[in-house]
Each structure stands twice: as structure tokens, then as C-alpha cells.
Tab-separated table of C-alpha atoms in Angstrom:
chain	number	residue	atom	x	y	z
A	1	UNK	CA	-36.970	55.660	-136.183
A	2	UNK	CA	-36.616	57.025	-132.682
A	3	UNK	CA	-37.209	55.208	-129.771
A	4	UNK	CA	-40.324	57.626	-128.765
A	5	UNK	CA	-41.730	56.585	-132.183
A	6	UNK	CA	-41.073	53.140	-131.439
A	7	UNK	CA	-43.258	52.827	-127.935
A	8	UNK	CA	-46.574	51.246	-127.358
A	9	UNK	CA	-50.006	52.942	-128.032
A	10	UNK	CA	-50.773	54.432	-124.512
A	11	UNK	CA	-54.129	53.310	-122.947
A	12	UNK	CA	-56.705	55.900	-122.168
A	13	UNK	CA	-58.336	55.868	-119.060
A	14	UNK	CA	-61.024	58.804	-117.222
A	15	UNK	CA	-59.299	60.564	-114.564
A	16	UNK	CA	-59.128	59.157	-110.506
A	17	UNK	CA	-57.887	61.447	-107.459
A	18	UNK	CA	-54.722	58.925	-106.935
A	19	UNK	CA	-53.524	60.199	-110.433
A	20	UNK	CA	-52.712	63.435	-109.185
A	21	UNK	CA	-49.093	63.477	-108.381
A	22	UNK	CA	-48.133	61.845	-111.804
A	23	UNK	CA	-49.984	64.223	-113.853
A	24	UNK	CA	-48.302	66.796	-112.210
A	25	UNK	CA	-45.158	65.009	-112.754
A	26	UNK	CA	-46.170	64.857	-116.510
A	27	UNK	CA	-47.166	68.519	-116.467
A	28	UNK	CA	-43.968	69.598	-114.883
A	29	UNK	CA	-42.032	67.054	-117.756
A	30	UNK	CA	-43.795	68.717	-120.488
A	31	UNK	CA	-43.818	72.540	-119.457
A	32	UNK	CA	-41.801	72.784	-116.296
A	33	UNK	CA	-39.890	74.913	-117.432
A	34	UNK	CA	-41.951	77.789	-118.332
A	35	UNK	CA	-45.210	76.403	-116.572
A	36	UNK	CA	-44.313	74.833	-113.009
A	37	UNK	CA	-47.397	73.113	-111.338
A	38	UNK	CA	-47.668	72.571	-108.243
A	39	UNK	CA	-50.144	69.798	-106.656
A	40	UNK	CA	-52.164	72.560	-104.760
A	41	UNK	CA	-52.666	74.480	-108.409
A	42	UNK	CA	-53.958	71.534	-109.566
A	43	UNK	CA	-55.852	70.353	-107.488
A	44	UNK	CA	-57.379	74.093	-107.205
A	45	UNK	CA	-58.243	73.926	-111.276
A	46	UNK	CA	-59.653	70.680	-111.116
A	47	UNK	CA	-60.936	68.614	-108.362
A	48	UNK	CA	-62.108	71.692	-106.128
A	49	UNK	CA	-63.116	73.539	-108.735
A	50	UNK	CA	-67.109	73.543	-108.875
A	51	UNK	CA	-67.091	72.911	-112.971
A	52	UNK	CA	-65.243	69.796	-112.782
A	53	UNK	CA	-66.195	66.979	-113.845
A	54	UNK	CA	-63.883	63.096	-113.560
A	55	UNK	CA	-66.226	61.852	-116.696
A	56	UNK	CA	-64.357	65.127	-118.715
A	57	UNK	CA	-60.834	64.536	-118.001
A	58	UNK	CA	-58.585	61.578	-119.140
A	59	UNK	CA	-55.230	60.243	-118.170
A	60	UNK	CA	-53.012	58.471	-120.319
A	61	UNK	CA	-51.119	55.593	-119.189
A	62	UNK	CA	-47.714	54.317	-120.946
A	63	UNK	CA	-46.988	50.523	-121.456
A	64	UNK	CA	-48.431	48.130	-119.321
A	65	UNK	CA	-50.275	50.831	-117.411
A	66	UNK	CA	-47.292	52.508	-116.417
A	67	UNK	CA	-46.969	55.877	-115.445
A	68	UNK	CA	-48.862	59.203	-117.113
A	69	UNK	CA	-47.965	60.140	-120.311
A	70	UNK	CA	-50.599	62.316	-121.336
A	71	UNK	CA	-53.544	64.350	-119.681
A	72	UNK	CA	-56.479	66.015	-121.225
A	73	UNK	CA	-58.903	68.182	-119.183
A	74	UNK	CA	-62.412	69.286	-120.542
A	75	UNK	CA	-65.445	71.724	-118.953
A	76	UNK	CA	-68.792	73.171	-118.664
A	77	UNK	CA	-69.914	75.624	-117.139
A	78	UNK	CA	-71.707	73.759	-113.914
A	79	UNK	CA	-73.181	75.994	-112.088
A	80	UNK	CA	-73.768	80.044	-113.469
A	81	UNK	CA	-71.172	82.403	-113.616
A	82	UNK	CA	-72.516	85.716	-112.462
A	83	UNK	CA	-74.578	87.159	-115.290
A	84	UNK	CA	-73.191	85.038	-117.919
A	85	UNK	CA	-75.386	82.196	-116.670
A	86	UNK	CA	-74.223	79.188	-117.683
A	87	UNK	CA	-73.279	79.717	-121.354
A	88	UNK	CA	-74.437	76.632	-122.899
A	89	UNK	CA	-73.302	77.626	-126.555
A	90	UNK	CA	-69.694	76.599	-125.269
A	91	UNK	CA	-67.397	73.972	-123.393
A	92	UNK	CA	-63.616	74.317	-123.257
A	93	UNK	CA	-60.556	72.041	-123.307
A	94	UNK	CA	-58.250	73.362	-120.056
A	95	UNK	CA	-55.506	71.671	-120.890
A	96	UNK	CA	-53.346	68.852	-123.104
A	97	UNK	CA	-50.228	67.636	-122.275
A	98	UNK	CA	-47.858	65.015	-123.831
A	99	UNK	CA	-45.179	63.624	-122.207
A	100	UNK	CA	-42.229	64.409	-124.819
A	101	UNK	CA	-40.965	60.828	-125.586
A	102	UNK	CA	-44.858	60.109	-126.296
A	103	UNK	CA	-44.943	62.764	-128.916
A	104	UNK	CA	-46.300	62.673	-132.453
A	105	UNK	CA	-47.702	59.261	-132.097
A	106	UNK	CA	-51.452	60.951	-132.458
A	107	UNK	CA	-51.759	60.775	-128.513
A	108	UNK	CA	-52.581	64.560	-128.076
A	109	UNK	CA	-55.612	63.712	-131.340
A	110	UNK	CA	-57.041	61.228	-129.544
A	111	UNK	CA	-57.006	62.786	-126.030
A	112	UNK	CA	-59.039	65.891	-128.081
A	113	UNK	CA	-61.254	63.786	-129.672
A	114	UNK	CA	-62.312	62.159	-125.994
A	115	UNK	CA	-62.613	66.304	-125.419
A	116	UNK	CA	-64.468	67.167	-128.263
A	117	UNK	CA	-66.648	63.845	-127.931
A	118	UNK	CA	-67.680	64.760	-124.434
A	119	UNK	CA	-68.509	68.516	-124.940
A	120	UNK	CA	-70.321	67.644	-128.042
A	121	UNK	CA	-72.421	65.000	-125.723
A	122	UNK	CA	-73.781	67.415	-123.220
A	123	UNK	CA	-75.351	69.739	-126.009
A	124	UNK	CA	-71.630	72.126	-126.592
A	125	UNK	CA	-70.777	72.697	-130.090
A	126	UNK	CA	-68.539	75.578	-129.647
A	127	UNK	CA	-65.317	74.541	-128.600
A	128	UNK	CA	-62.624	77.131	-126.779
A	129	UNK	CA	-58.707	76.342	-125.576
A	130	UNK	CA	-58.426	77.799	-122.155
A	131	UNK	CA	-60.008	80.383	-120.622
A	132	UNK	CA	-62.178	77.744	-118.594
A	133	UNK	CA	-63.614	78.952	-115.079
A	134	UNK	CA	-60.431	78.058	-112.847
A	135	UNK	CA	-58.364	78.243	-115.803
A	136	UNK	CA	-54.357	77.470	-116.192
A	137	UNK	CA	-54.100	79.112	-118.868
A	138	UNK	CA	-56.179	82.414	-121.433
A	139	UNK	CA	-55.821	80.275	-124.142
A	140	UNK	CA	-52.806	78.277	-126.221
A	141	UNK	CA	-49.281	79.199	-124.471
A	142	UNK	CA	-47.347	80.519	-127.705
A	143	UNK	CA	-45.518	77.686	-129.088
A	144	UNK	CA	-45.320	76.829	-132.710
A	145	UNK	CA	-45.565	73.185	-131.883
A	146	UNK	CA	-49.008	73.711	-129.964
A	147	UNK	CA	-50.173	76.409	-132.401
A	148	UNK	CA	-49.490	73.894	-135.665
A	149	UNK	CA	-51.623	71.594	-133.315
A	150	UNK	CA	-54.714	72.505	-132.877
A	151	UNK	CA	-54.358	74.408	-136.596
A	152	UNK	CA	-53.952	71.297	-138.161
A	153	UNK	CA	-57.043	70.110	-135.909
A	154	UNK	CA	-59.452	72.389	-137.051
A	155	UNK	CA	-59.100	75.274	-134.638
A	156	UNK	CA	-59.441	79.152	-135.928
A	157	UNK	CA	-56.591	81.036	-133.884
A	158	UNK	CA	-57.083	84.686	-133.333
A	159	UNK	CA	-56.152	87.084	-130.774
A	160	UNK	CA	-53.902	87.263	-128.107
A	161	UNK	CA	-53.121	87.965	-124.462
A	162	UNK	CA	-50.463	88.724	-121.992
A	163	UNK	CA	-49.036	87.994	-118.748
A	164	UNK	CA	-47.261	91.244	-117.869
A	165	UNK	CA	-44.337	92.026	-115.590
A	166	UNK	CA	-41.781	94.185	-113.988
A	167	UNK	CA	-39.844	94.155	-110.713
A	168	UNK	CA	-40.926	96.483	-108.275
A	169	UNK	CA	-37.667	96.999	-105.793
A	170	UNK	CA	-37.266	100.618	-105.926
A	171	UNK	CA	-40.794	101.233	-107.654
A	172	UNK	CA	-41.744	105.030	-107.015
A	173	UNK	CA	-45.202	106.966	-107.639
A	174	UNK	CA	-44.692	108.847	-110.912
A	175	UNK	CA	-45.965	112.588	-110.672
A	176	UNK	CA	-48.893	111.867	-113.356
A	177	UNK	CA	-50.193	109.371	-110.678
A	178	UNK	CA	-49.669	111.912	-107.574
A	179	UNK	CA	-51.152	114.874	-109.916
A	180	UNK	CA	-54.703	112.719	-110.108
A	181	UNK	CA	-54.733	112.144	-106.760
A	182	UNK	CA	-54.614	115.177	-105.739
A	183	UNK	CA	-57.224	116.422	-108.769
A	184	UNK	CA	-59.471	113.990	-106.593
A	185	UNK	CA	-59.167	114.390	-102.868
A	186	UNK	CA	-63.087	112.969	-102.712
A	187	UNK	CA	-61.564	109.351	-103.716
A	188	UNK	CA	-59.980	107.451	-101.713
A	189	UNK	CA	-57.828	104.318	-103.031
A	190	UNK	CA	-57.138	101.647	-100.257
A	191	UNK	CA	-57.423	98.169	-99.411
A	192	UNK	CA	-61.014	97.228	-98.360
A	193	UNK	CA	-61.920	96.766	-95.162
A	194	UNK	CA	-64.152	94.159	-93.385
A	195	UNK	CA	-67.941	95.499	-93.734
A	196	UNK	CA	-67.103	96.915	-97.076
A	197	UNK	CA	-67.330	93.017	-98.973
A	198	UNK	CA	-71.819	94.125	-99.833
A	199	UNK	CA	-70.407	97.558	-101.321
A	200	UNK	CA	-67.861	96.164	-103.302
A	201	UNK	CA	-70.178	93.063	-104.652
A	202	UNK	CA	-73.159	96.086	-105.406
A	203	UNK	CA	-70.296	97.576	-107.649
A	204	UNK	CA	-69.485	94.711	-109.492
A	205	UNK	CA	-72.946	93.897	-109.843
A	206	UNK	CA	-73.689	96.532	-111.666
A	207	UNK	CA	-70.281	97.230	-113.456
A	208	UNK	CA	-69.046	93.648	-113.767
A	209	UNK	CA	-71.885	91.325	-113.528
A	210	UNK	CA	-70.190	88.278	-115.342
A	211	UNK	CA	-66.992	86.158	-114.564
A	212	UNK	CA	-65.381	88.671	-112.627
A	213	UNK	CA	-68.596	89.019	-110.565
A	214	UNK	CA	-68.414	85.136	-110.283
A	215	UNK	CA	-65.294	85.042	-109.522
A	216	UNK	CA	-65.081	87.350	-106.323
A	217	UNK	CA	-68.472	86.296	-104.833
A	218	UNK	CA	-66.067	82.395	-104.827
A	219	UNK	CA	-63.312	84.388	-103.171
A	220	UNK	CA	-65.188	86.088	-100.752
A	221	UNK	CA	-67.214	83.131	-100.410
A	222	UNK	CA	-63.983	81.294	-99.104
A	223	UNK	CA	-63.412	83.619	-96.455
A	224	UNK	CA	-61.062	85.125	-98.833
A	225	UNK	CA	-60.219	88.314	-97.402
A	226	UNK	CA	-61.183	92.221	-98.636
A	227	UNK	CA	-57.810	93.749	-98.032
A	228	UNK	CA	-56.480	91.615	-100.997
A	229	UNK	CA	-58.738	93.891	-102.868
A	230	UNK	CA	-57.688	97.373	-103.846
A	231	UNK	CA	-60.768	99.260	-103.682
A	232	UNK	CA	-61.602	102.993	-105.250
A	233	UNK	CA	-63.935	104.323	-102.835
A	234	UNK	CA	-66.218	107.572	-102.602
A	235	UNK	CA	-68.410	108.095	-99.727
A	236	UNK	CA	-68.878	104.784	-98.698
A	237	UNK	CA	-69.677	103.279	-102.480
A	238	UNK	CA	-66.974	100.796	-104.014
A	239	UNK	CA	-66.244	102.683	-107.373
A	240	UNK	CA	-63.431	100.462	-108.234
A	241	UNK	CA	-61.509	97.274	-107.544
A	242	UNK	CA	-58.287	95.476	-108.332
A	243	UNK	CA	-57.736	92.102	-106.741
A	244	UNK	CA	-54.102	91.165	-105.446
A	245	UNK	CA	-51.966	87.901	-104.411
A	246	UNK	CA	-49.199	87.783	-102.734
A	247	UNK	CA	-47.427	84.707	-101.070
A	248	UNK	CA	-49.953	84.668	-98.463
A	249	UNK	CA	-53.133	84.619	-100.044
A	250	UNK	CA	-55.056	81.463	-99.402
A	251	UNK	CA	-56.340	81.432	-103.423
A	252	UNK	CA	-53.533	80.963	-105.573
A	253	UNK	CA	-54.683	83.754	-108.302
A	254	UNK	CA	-53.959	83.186	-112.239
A	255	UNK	CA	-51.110	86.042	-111.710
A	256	UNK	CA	-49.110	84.156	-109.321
A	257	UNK	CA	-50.125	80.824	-111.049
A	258	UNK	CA	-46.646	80.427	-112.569
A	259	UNK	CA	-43.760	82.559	-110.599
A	260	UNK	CA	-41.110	79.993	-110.250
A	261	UNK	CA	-40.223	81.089	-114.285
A	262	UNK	CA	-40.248	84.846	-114.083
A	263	UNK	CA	-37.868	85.039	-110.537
A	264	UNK	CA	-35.828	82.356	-112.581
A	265	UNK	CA	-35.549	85.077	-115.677
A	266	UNK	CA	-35.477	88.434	-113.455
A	267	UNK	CA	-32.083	86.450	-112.318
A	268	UNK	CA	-32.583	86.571	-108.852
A	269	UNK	CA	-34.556	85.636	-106.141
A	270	UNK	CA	-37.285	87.210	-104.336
A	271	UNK	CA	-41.515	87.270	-103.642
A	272	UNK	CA	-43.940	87.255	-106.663
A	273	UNK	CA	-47.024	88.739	-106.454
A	274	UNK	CA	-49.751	89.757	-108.868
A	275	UNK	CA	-52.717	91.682	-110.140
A	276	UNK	CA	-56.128	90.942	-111.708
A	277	UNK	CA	-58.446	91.611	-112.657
A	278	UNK	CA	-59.176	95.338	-112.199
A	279	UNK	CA	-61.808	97.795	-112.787
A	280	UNK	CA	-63.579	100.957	-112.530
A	281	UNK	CA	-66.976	102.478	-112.941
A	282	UNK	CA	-67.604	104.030	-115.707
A	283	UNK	CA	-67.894	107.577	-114.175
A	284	UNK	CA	-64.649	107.006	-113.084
A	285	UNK	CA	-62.684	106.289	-116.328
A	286	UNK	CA	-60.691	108.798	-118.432
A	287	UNK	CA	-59.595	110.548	-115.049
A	288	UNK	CA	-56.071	109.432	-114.383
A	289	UNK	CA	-57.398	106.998	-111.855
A	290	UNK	CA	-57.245	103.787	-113.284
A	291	UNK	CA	-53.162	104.166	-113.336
A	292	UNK	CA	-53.448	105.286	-109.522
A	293	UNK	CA	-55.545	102.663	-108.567
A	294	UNK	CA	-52.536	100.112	-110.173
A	295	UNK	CA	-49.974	102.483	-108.269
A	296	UNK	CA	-52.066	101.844	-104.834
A	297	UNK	CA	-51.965	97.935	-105.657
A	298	UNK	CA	-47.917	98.299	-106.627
A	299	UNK	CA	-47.314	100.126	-103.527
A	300	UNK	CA	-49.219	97.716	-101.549
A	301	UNK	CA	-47.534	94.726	-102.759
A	302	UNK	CA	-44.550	96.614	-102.151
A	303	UNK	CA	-45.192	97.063	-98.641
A	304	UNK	CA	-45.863	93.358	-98.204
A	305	UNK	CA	-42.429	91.919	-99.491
A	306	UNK	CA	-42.711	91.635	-103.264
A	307	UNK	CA	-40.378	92.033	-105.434
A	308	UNK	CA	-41.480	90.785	-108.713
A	309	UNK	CA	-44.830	91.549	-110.015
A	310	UNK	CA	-47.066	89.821	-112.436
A	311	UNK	CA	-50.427	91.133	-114.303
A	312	UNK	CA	-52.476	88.409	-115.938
A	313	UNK	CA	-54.092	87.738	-119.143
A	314	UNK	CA	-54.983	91.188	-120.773
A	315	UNK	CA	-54.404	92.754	-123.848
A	316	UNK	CA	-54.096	96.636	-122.306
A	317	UNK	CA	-49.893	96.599	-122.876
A	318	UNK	CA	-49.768	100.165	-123.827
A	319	UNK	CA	-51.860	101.201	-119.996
A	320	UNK	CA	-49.919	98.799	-117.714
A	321	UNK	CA	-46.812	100.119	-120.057
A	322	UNK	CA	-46.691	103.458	-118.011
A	323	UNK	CA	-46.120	101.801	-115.092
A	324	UNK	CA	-43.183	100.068	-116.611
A	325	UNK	CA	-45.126	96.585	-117.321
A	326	UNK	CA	-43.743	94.892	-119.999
A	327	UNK	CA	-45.435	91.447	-121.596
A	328	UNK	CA	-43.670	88.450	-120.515
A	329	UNK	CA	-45.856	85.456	-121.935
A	330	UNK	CA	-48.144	85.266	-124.905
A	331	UNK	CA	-51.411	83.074	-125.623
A	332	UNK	CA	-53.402	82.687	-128.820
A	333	UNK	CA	-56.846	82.359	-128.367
A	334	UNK	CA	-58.387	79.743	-130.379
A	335	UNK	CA	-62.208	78.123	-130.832
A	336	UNK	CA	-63.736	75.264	-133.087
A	337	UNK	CA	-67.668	74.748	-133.635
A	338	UNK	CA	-68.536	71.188	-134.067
């Protein structure tokens, strides 16, 4: 028997503020590689985040209450998001990690039972991996390990989504992007400006009224600036949006999340920066616009230093494929009811 198989049960505690640099020192034992938190992402997803909750996230402590070997991280929706309200068919589990020397000793089951047990205690019976408001990740990171996991725990797996990415050093306007411009000389496609933040939340009120809704009203909220915003705009009215990060932005956005991995693969070094979400009006669509709207946002990034860019958690491969994007990670979405 290995020694891992050998070790003392760990102990099970709720989570405190002083865990924080051990988790992430868990975190970064368990998925460094491919996942590389840093304390500021954390503590973004979880303890600033308005959903969270200390009574629905657990720490688990090796032998003797040493350091963390485990970490489970559960939420509602606390407060309503946009038009979606406060969708009280469903809670989520955010994340589960397992140190690997604490592996396959039933650790991760337990820490999903304390999950499950919580959720089902404040009225959730639908259960969903990731995707959370403030979320690390769209759902399960593609692993066989993690997928055999929750499979084997009751979980119906179905669908997918992508991070996305290609360098843009050298990137150029293709001529199908400059010929829709110029078919459309009434739109203009630019960052926002100050003043424009009340047309571009009347646009998303009315095109996007849920999370993404949610989400920039936070930003903006924050003092989050409107020139990270792409904007598609026709006399005066927002008609569509993307949202950017780049190395300065004060949110760190779900594109830019995880860079450390992709400038470590692209074999060199240089700025990440990232898309999404991203949008247009209806009346807008099926014009050749939505590709020069994600030219505008690669140019832009461009002109700001970055080198690598990332587009997060969307299934649209084949549209973000013209523009040379090519997948880069992979998530299963998965749900349980109770």
C-alpha cells in the first residue's frame, strides 16, 4: 500500500480568512500546472464575492491539524443576478481540490457530501459543477480522473466549453472584416467612453438582461472603467459590447484567470489578455459585424501590449475560428438533482 493510502483521515473544518494562503498552496499543488491561482483570484471568487458564504466552504486539514489538504467551495445565488433573479431551483459546487498524496481515500466524497448537504439545506435540489457567479471555472476541467468522479457520484455530464486562444504579434485585419466596415460607415466600433456607461447598461438591459447584465452593472459598479469595453455604437445607442482585460485591469476577468499556462505553452514570454463575453443586438447580427467587433477588441489589445490572447468559456469555435482562435482548454458541464 502506498504511503498516501496509508495517512490519517483528514479533519474537516468550515472555511476562516487565515486559511487563504494554504488553500492556494493546495490549489497550486493540485492544478498548478494547468490552473495557477493566485491569492488575489481567490480571494476575488470567494471572500469578496457577494454570493459567498464561510458556512458553504470547507477546508481540510491533514494529521494533527496540519496543513490543507483538501478544499471544497459551495454557492447560492445571494443577491439577484440581473433578470435571472436569484434562481432558487439551483446551487453550485465552485470547486474541489485534493491534495495528491490525500487522494482516493474518499476525501473529495465527503467534502461533496458537506456540498450537497448544504445546498440541499437552503431549499437547492439542483446541483451544477462550476459556472457559479465569480466562477473559476464553466464547469469540470477535462480530466478523466475528475470526470470518473463526479460520474461515479451521481452527476449527468453533458456539454462542453472552451477557453480559446491565439497569439496576436503580427495579427492583421482580414479583408472580410474591412469589407463590413465599410458596408456600414453608420457604425462605429470603439472603446466606450465615460458618459456612455447608461447607454451601454440600456443595451444590455434589453439584449442581455441576465448574468451578463449582472455582471457589468458589478464592474461598472467598481469604478471599473468603459474603455475596457468594446462598444458597437450607432447614433449615440450602445448596439453592441465585448468586454476586455488586459494586465491592467483592476478585475481579473475569467479570460485572463489562468495565463501563466498558455505563455508557458505559446513557448515564450509576453502579456495575456482576454475577451468575454460579447454581444450584439439582434438587428445587428448576420452582418459581418460580430467578427469586426472581435477585430476592434484584437486590435485594441494589440495596441496595449498583448501578445497572447485568450477567449473564455464558449462553445462558438467555428466564429472565433476565422480569426485564427483555436480551443485551448475543455470543460464538461455536469448537474445532479437531489
Amino acid at each position: 500500500m502506498s504511503a498516501a493510502r496509508e495517512a490519517p483521515s483528514a479533519e474537516v473544518v468550515t472555511f476562516g480568512p487565515e486559511a487563504v494562503p494554504e488553500v492556494v498552496a493546495l490549489w497550486n499543488a493540485a492544478w498548478g500546472e494547468s490552473f495557477p491561482l493566485r491569492e488575489s483570484l481567490f480571494a476575488q471568487n470567494t471572500v469578496m464575492d457577494p454570493h459567498f458564504d464561510p458556512g458553504g466552504c470547507w477546508v481540510a486539514r491533514g494529521p494533527k491539524r496540519g496543513p490543507a489538504v483538501g478544499f471544497c467551495l459551495a454557492k447560492i445565488a445571494r443577491e439577484p443576478i440581473g433578470a435571472d433573479g436569484t434562481l432558487p431551483d439551483r446551487g453550485w459546487v465552485g470547486a474541489l481540490v485534493v491534495h495528491p498524496a490525500f487522494r482516493r481515500r474518499g476525501l473529495g466524497t465527503r467534502l461533496l457530501a458537506r456540498a450537497e448537504a448544504y445546498l440541499a439545506g437552503l431549499g437547492r435540489r439542483r446541483v451544477v459543477l462550476g459556472g457559479d457567479p465569480g466562477h473559476f471555472f464553466p464547469g469540470i476541467p477535462l480530466r478523466d480522473e475528475a470526470l470518473a468522479f463526479f460520474a461515479g457520484a451521481g452527476y449527468r455530464l453533458r456539454g462542453d466549453a472552451f477557453d480559446l486562444h491565439r497569439s496576436i504579434k503580427g495579427y492583421t485585419t482580414p479583408a472580410e472584416v474591412a469589407t463590413a466596415r465599410a458596408g456600414h460607415p453608420e457604425v462605429d466600433i470603439r472603446p466606450l467612453r465615460p458618459g456612455e456607461e447608461g447607454p451601454l447598461l440600456e443595451f444590455m438591459d434589453e439584449t442581455f438582461p441576465g448574468r451578463w447584465r449582472y455582471t457589468m452593472g458589478r464592474f461598472l459598479a467598481a469604478r471599473g472603467p468603459v474603455g475596457d469595453v468594446m462598444g458597437v455604437v450607432r447614433g449615440g445607442a450602445v448596439c453592441g459590447f465585448a468586454h476586455l482585460f488586459h494586465p491592467g485591469s483592476r478585475w481579473i476577468g475569467p479570460s485572463i484567470a489562468w495565463p501563466a499556462g498558455v505563455l508557458a505553452r505559446a513557448a515564450g514570454t509576453g502579456t495575456c489578455g482576454g475577451l468575454g463575453p460579447m454581444g450584439l443586438a439582434p438587428a445587428f447580427r448576420g452582418r459581418g459585424l460580430g467578427l469586426a467587433l472581435l477585430d476592434a477588441a484584437v486590435r485594441h489589445l494589440q495596441a496595449l501590449g498583448v501578445d497572447e490572447m485568450i477567449i473564455d468559456w464558449t462553445s462558438l469555435i467555428g466564429f472565433y475560428g476565422r480569426l485564427g482562435f483555436v480551443p485551448l482548454r475543455q470543460y464538461r458541464h455536469g448537474e445532479r438533482i437531489l
